[in-house]
Amino acid sequence: MKEIYVRVLKKAFLLMLFFSLPTFAQDFSKVDEIVSNYPKSFSKAEDLASKINHDFSKEEEKARAIYSWIAFNVKYDVKSYFSNSNVQPIAYSYRTEAEKIEKQNQIKLDLINKTFKSKLAVCQGYALLFEHLANLSGLESAFVTGNAKASANDIGKLPTQSLHAWNAVKINGNWKLVDVTWGAGVVNPQKRIFVPKFNDSYFFTEPEIFVLNHFPDDKKWILGNFSEQDYAGFPFYYGDYVKSDFRFLKPQSGVISSKELSVISFKIADLGQDDKVFYVLSSDNKPKVATLKRNGNITEFDVNLTSNKDYYLTIFVNQKAVSMYKITRAKSVSI
C-alpha cells in the first residue's frame, strides 16, 4: 500500500492585485449581460452548464459565459490564503494505479463542488471549476499550473515554483488563455478583504501579454516562443499598463545597472497626446515629471539615475503606475 500527499498549490497567489490584461478583440458584452441575470446559485454544476448550452451555441460564447459566471459569483478565499489552510496536505492511500486515479479525481471533484457551493476559492478552485464547467459545456479545457509575478521583487528571478493556476481552453481548434481568478476582483492585503471587481482582461489574453506575468510548468501552455529567461527579464508591469493602448519599446529589460548607465532612455508607442508621465525613484520617493519628446506616434523621455545604492524605478502615466524596474549597482549579467 502506498500513501500519497496531494497538496493544493503552495501559494494561491494575490497577483490579481496588480494586473489586468488586454481582452480578446471580440465584444462579449451581450454574453456578460445575459450571464449577469443568471441565478447566483445552482443545485449542481450540470444545471449551470445546461443553461449555458441552451443560451449559447458558439464555443467562444460558452467559454465567456463560464468565465463571467465564476468571476461574478465566486469570491477569493482571503481567510484561507492568509491562514495557509489551503496548503494543508490531503492524505490518501491506494493499491492500484486505477484506484490512485480514481481517488485523485474524487479529490478534484470535491474541491470543485466545494467551490461551486461555497462560492469561495483560491486560484486552484477557480481554475478547476472553469475546467469542469467547460467540459460539461462541450469544450476542451486544461488546468494549468505555473509561476506568476507578484511584485517587483520577482524582477530578474527565474520561475521555479508553482504558485498559481489558470486555464487554457480550445476554441474553434485554437487554444486560448484564461485566468478567471484575476478576473473576479482584487485583494486588499492590508485589510485582508476581497473586493469583487470584474475584469475581462484575463479572458483570451494574447500569449505575448500573458507571459509578462505567467509562466507555466508545462511549456506547451506558453502558446508562444518564450523562455524562462525572457519571463525573468521582463519589467514588472501593472494592470494599467497592460490594459492600455500604448506599449513600451525600450527599455525591454527589467534589471538595469546604474554602474553601466547614468540615464535610461524610454521609448513608447501610441501614448496619448494628452497623457502625462512622471516617475519615482525609491531612493528618494520624490515624483519627477518626465520631459516628453513626441515624434508621430513615438514618445521618448529620459530618467537620470543615481548609483549609490539599489532601488526601484516606477513609471506613472496619468498618475497610474504602469511599470517598475530594478536599478542595481552591480554590472548587468545574463539571466
Short mmCIF file of C-alpha atoms in Angstrom, two decimals:
data_model
loop_
_atom_site.label_atom_id
_atom_site.label_comp_id
_atom_site.label_asym_id
_atom_site.label_seq_id
_atom_site.Cartn_x
_atom_site.Cartn_y
_atom_site.Cartn_z
CA MET A 1 0.00 0.00 0.00
CA LYS A 2 1.27 3.45 -0.90
CA GLU A 3 0.35 6.75 0.67
CA ILE A 4 0.34 9.94 -1.35
CA TYR A 5 0.00 13.51 -0.16
CA VAL A 6 -1.80 15.80 -2.54
CA ARG A 7 -1.27 19.48 -1.81
CA VAL A 8 -3.02 22.45 -3.20
CA LEU A 9 -0.66 24.99 -4.68
CA LYS A 10 1.80 26.44 -2.19
CA LYS A 11 0.52 29.91 -2.81
CA ALA A 12 -2.91 30.74 -4.10
CA PHE A 13 -1.39 33.98 -5.26
CA LEU A 14 -2.53 37.52 -4.96
CA LEU A 15 -1.24 38.68 -8.30
CA MET A 16 -4.78 39.80 -9.02
CA LEU A 17 -3.71 42.84 -7.01
CA PHE A 18 -1.55 44.12 -9.80
CA PHE A 19 -2.62 43.07 -13.25
CA SER A 20 -5.36 43.34 -15.80
CA LEU A 21 -4.59 42.18 -19.30
CA PRO A 22 -5.99 43.21 -22.67
CA THR A 23 -9.05 41.39 -23.85
CA PHE A 24 -9.73 39.40 -26.97
CA ALA A 25 -10.96 41.67 -29.76
CA GLN A 26 -14.47 40.22 -29.80
CA ASP A 27 -17.19 42.06 -27.88
CA PHE A 28 -18.70 39.82 -25.23
CA SER A 29 -20.85 42.46 -23.53
CA LYS A 30 -24.08 40.74 -24.59
CA VAL A 31 -22.89 37.44 -23.10
CA ASP A 32 -21.93 39.22 -19.87
CA GLU A 33 -25.33 40.91 -19.69
CA ILE A 34 -27.17 37.61 -20.07
CA VAL A 35 -24.99 35.82 -17.52
CA SER A 36 -25.31 38.65 -15.02
CA ASN A 37 -29.01 37.74 -14.78
CA TYR A 38 -28.33 34.06 -14.09
CA PRO A 39 -29.05 32.75 -10.59
CA LYS A 40 -26.12 33.16 -8.24
CA SER A 41 -26.53 29.53 -7.17
CA PHE A 42 -27.43 26.30 -8.95
CA SER A 43 -28.13 22.95 -7.34
CA LYS A 44 -25.33 21.37 -9.36
CA ALA A 45 -22.76 22.35 -11.97
CA GLU A 46 -24.59 20.36 -14.63
CA ASP A 47 -27.58 22.70 -14.32
CA LEU A 48 -25.41 25.75 -14.99
CA ALA A 49 -23.72 24.05 -17.94
CA SER A 50 -27.12 23.10 -19.34
CA LYS A 51 -28.30 26.70 -19.18
CA ILE A 52 -25.14 27.92 -20.86
CA ASN A 53 -25.57 25.35 -23.64
CA HIS A 54 -29.18 26.45 -24.07
CA ASP A 55 -28.35 30.15 -24.29
CA PHE A 56 -25.17 29.99 -26.35
CA SER A 57 -24.05 27.94 -29.33
CA LYS A 58 -20.64 29.39 -30.18
CA GLU A 59 -17.64 27.96 -28.35
CA GLU A 60 -16.21 31.37 -27.52
CA GLU A 61 -19.54 32.49 -26.05
CA LYS A 62 -19.79 29.40 -23.88
CA ALA A 63 -16.26 29.96 -22.59
CA ARG A 64 -17.06 33.60 -21.84
CA ALA A 65 -20.30 32.67 -20.06
CA ILE A 66 -18.39 30.26 -17.80
CA TYR A 67 -15.70 32.84 -17.13
CA SER A 68 -18.20 35.56 -16.35
CA TRP A 69 -20.44 33.48 -14.08
CA ILE A 70 -17.48 32.34 -11.99
CA ALA A 71 -16.00 35.85 -11.84
CA PHE A 72 -19.37 37.36 -10.92
CA ASN A 73 -20.14 34.88 -8.18
CA VAL A 74 -17.03 33.25 -6.69
CA LYS A 75 -15.09 35.29 -4.14
CA TYR A 76 -11.42 34.90 -3.39
CA ASP A 77 -10.96 32.98 -0.15
CA VAL A 78 -8.82 35.52 1.68
CA LYS A 79 -9.16 33.77 5.05
CA SER A 80 -7.87 30.51 3.60
CA TYR A 81 -5.00 32.25 1.87
CA PHE A 82 -3.73 34.20 4.86
CA SER A 83 -4.19 31.27 7.25
CA ASN A 84 -2.34 28.96 4.82
CA SER A 85 -5.12 26.42 5.27
CA ASN A 86 -5.10 25.94 1.50
CA VAL A 87 -1.69 24.23 1.72
CA GLN A 88 -2.66 21.52 4.18
CA PRO A 89 -1.94 18.07 2.70
CA ILE A 90 -4.69 15.66 1.77
CA ALA A 91 -3.64 12.11 2.52
CA TYR A 92 -4.96 9.08 0.69
CA SER A 93 -3.81 5.55 0.00
CA TYR A 94 -4.20 3.28 -2.99
CA ARG A 95 -3.42 -0.26 -4.07
CA THR A 96 -3.60 0.03 -7.84
CA GLU A 97 -2.96 2.72 -10.43
CA ALA A 98 -6.66 2.76 -11.27
CA GLU A 99 -7.53 3.33 -7.62
CA LYS A 100 -4.96 6.13 -7.44
CA ILE A 101 -6.50 7.94 -10.43
CA GLU A 102 -9.99 7.44 -9.04
CA LYS A 103 -9.07 8.99 -5.70
CA GLN A 104 -7.23 11.88 -7.31
CA ASN A 105 -10.26 12.61 -9.48
CA GLN A 106 -12.50 12.49 -6.41
CA ILE A 107 -10.29 14.97 -4.57
CA LYS A 108 -10.54 17.32 -7.55
CA LEU A 109 -14.29 16.89 -7.76
CA ASP A 110 -14.67 17.56 -4.03
CA LEU A 111 -12.79 20.86 -4.44
CA ILE A 112 -14.87 21.75 -7.50
CA ASN A 113 -18.11 21.08 -5.62
CA LYS A 114 -16.87 23.00 -2.59
CA THR A 115 -16.05 26.00 -4.77
CA PHE A 116 -19.38 25.77 -6.59
CA LYS A 117 -21.41 25.57 -3.39
CA SER A 118 -19.47 27.89 -1.07
CA LYS A 119 -18.63 30.49 -3.76
CA LEU A 120 -15.17 30.75 -2.18
CA ALA A 121 -11.87 29.67 -3.71
CA VAL A 122 -8.21 30.34 -4.20
CA CYS A 123 -6.71 30.04 -7.68
CA GLN A 124 -6.85 26.24 -7.80
CA GLY A 125 -10.58 26.19 -7.08
CA TYR A 126 -11.30 28.85 -9.69
CA ALA A 127 -9.31 27.04 -12.38
CA LEU A 128 -10.69 23.58 -11.60
CA LEU A 129 -14.25 24.90 -11.66
CA PHE A 130 -13.65 26.59 -15.01
CA GLU A 131 -12.23 23.36 -16.44
CA HIS A 132 -15.16 21.33 -15.08
CA LEU A 133 -17.85 23.65 -16.44
CA ALA A 134 -16.05 23.88 -19.77
CA ASN A 135 -16.00 20.12 -20.10
CA LEU A 136 -19.69 19.90 -19.14
CA SER A 137 -20.45 22.50 -21.82
CA GLY A 138 -18.68 20.53 -24.52
CA LEU A 139 -15.43 22.49 -24.52
CA GLU A 140 -11.92 21.10 -24.19
CA SER A 141 -10.10 22.81 -21.34
CA ALA A 142 -6.85 22.32 -19.44
CA PHE A 143 -5.88 23.12 -15.85
CA VAL A 144 -2.52 24.90 -15.96
CA THR A 145 -0.13 25.49 -13.07
CA GLY A 146 2.95 27.67 -13.01
CA ASN A 147 4.71 30.74 -11.75
CA ALA A 148 3.37 34.27 -11.66
CA LYS A 149 4.99 37.59 -10.88
CA ALA A 150 3.64 39.02 -7.65
CA SER A 151 5.79 42.08 -7.10
CA ALA A 152 8.88 43.97 -8.20
CA ASN A 153 10.91 41.54 -6.09
CA ASP A 154 10.32 38.99 -8.85
CA ILE A 155 12.10 41.04 -11.50
CA GLY A 156 15.11 39.05 -12.69
CA LYS A 157 14.07 35.84 -10.94
CA LEU A 158 13.65 32.64 -12.92
CA PRO A 159 10.31 30.83 -12.47
CA THR A 160 11.00 28.00 -10.03
CA GLN A 161 7.81 27.47 -8.02
CA SER A 162 4.25 26.61 -8.93
CA LEU A 163 2.44 29.48 -7.28
CA HIS A 164 -0.63 29.95 -9.41
CA ALA A 165 -3.22 28.15 -11.55
CA TRP A 166 -5.14 29.19 -14.64
CA ASN A 167 -6.70 27.61 -17.75
CA ALA A 168 -6.35 27.06 -21.45
CA VAL A 169 -9.49 26.38 -23.46
CA LYS A 170 -9.73 25.22 -27.06
CA ILE A 171 -11.91 27.49 -29.21
CA ASN A 172 -12.59 26.52 -32.82
CA GLY A 173 -9.43 24.42 -32.84
CA ASN A 174 -7.17 27.01 -31.22
CA TRP A 175 -6.05 27.22 -27.59
CA LYS A 176 -6.83 30.41 -25.68
CA LEU A 177 -5.55 31.53 -22.26
CA VAL A 178 -7.85 32.36 -19.35
CA ASP A 179 -7.27 33.40 -15.73
CA VAL A 180 -10.64 33.67 -14.01
CA THR A 181 -9.07 34.17 -10.56
CA TRP A 182 -7.73 37.52 -11.66
CA GLY A 183 -10.99 38.28 -13.43
CA ALA A 184 -13.02 38.07 -10.24
CA GLY A 185 -11.60 41.01 -8.30
CA VAL A 186 -8.76 42.24 -6.15
CA VAL A 187 -7.47 41.63 -2.64
CA ASN A 188 -6.64 44.39 -0.21
CA PRO A 189 -3.71 42.85 1.70
CA GLN A 190 -3.72 45.47 4.45
CA LYS A 191 -7.38 44.92 5.32
CA ARG A 192 -7.27 41.28 4.18
CA ILE A 193 -10.51 41.60 2.28
CA PHE A 194 -11.58 40.66 -1.23
CA VAL A 195 -13.04 43.39 -3.41
CA PRO A 196 -15.18 42.00 -6.25
CA LYS A 197 -14.21 43.75 -9.48
CA PHE A 198 -15.00 42.00 -12.73
CA ASN A 199 -12.10 42.21 -15.16
CA ASP A 200 -12.44 40.66 -18.59
CA SER A 201 -8.82 41.37 -19.45
CA TYR A 202 -7.86 37.87 -18.36
CA PHE A 203 -10.08 36.25 -20.96
CA PHE A 204 -8.47 35.08 -24.21
CA THR A 205 -5.34 37.07 -23.37
CA GLU A 206 -2.75 37.12 -26.13
CA PRO A 207 0.25 34.87 -25.27
CA GLU A 208 2.81 37.67 -25.58
CA ILE A 209 0.90 39.63 -22.92
CA PHE A 210 0.03 36.65 -20.73
CA VAL A 211 3.70 35.65 -20.44
CA LEU A 212 4.56 39.01 -18.89
CA ASN A 213 3.34 37.57 -15.61
CA HIS A 214 2.52 33.88 -16.17
CA PHE A 215 4.98 31.08 -16.84
CA PRO A 216 3.54 27.54 -16.93
CA ASP A 217 5.21 24.42 -15.56
CA ASP A 218 4.44 22.70 -18.87
CA LYS A 219 5.91 24.95 -21.54
CA LYS A 220 3.40 23.88 -24.16
CA TRP A 221 0.94 26.23 -22.45
CA ILE A 222 3.09 29.27 -23.16
CA LEU A 223 1.48 29.22 -26.62
CA GLY A 224 4.46 31.13 -27.94
CA ASN A 225 8.23 31.19 -28.16
CA PHE A 226 9.25 32.48 -24.73
CA SER A 227 11.86 31.17 -22.32
CA GLU A 228 12.34 31.30 -18.55
CA GLN A 229 14.99 33.94 -19.19
CA ASP A 230 12.55 36.07 -21.16
CA TYR A 231 10.00 35.85 -18.36
CA ALA A 232 12.53 36.66 -15.63
CA GLY A 233 13.88 39.63 -17.55
CA PHE A 234 10.58 41.43 -18.07
CA PRO A 235 9.94 44.57 -16.04
CA PHE A 236 7.13 44.44 -13.51
CA TYR A 237 4.04 45.59 -15.39
CA TYR A 238 0.98 46.94 -13.62
CA GLY A 239 -2.55 46.44 -14.83
CA ASP A 240 -2.95 49.97 -16.06
CA TYR A 241 -0.09 49.33 -18.49
CA VAL A 242 -1.32 46.06 -19.90
CA LYS A 243 -4.85 47.47 -20.21
CA SER A 244 -3.58 50.50 -22.07
CA ASP A 245 -3.25 51.19 -25.78
CA PHE A 246 0.39 52.29 -25.51
CA ARG A 247 3.43 50.00 -25.40
CA PHE A 248 6.98 50.45 -24.15
CA LEU A 249 9.51 49.87 -26.92
CA LYS A 250 12.53 50.40 -24.65
CA PRO A 251 13.98 49.51 -22.26
CA GLN A 252 12.95 45.88 -22.56
CA SER A 253 14.88 44.66 -19.53
CA GLY A 254 13.54 44.99 -16.02
CA VAL A 255 17.02 44.94 -14.43
CA ILE A 256 19.19 47.98 -15.17
CA SER A 257 22.73 48.58 -13.93
CA SER A 258 23.48 52.07 -12.68
CA LYS A 259 27.16 51.13 -12.90
CA GLU A 260 26.81 50.98 -16.66
CA LEU A 261 24.18 53.66 -17.27
CA SER A 262 23.54 57.06 -15.77
CA VAL A 263 20.47 57.70 -17.91
CA ILE A 264 17.68 55.38 -19.02
CA SER A 265 16.08 56.29 -22.32
CA PHE A 266 12.41 55.33 -22.66
CA LYS A 267 10.53 54.98 -25.90
CA ILE A 268 6.75 54.48 -26.00
CA ALA A 269 4.48 53.81 -28.96
CA ASP A 270 0.94 55.23 -29.14
CA LEU A 271 0.99 57.29 -25.95
CA GLY A 272 -1.99 59.65 -25.97
CA GLN A 273 -1.34 63.27 -26.84
CA ASP A 274 -2.75 64.43 -23.51
CA ASP A 275 -1.08 61.71 -21.42
CA LYS A 276 1.27 62.90 -18.69
CA VAL A 277 4.27 60.87 -17.50
CA PHE A 278 6.18 61.06 -14.25
CA TYR A 279 8.46 58.72 -12.37
CA VAL A 280 9.59 57.91 -8.83
CA LEU A 281 12.93 56.52 -7.69
CA SER A 282 12.51 54.61 -4.44
CA SER A 283 15.87 56.01 -3.35
CA ASP A 284 14.20 59.36 -2.66
CA ASN A 285 10.45 58.75 -3.29
CA LYS A 286 10.09 62.12 -4.99
CA PRO A 287 7.88 62.27 -8.09
CA LYS A 288 9.55 63.83 -11.11
CA VAL A 289 7.79 64.98 -14.25
CA ALA A 290 9.19 63.44 -17.42
CA THR A 291 10.07 65.75 -20.30
CA LEU A 292 8.39 64.18 -23.31
CA LYS A 293 9.67 64.36 -26.86
CA ARG A 294 6.98 63.41 -29.37
CA ASN A 295 7.50 62.38 -32.96
CA GLY A 296 4.37 61.00 -34.58
CA ASN A 297 3.16 58.04 -32.51
CA ILE A 298 6.51 57.68 -30.72
CA THR A 299 7.20 59.38 -27.39
CA GLU A 300 10.61 59.45 -25.73
CA PHE A 301 11.91 60.62 -22.37
CA ASP A 302 14.97 60.11 -20.15
CA VAL A 303 15.36 59.20 -16.49
CA ASN A 304 18.55 60.19 -14.68
CA LEU A 305 19.90 57.53 -12.32
CA THR A 306 21.95 57.60 -9.15
CA SER A 307 24.39 54.81 -8.34
CA ASN A 308 24.81 54.95 -4.59
CA LYS A 309 22.51 52.01 -3.81
CA ASP A 310 19.98 49.55 -5.22
CA TYR A 311 16.45 50.84 -5.68
CA TYR A 312 13.36 50.68 -7.88
CA LEU A 313 12.12 52.98 -10.61
CA THR A 314 8.36 53.28 -11.14
CA ILE A 315 6.84 54.89 -14.22
CA PHE A 316 3.42 56.55 -13.97
CA VAL A 317 1.09 57.63 -16.76
CA ASN A 318 -1.73 59.96 -15.72
CA GLN A 319 -0.97 59.21 -12.06
CA LYS A 320 -1.34 55.46 -12.54
CA ALA A 321 1.62 53.14 -12.06
CA VAL A 322 2.37 51.27 -15.27
CA SER A 323 5.80 49.66 -14.90
CA MET A 324 8.65 49.15 -12.46
CA TYR A 325 12.37 48.44 -12.93
CA LYS A 326 15.08 47.22 -10.61
CA ILE A 327 18.10 49.52 -10.56
CA THR A 328 21.22 47.82 -9.27
CA ARG A 329 24.80 48.89 -8.58
CA ALA A 330 26.06 45.58 -9.95
CA LYS A 331 27.04 45.22 -13.58
CA SER A 332 24.48 43.61 -15.83
CA VAL A 333 24.64 39.85 -16.11
CA SER A 334 22.81 37.43 -18.34
CA ILE A 335 19.91 35.68 -16.68
#
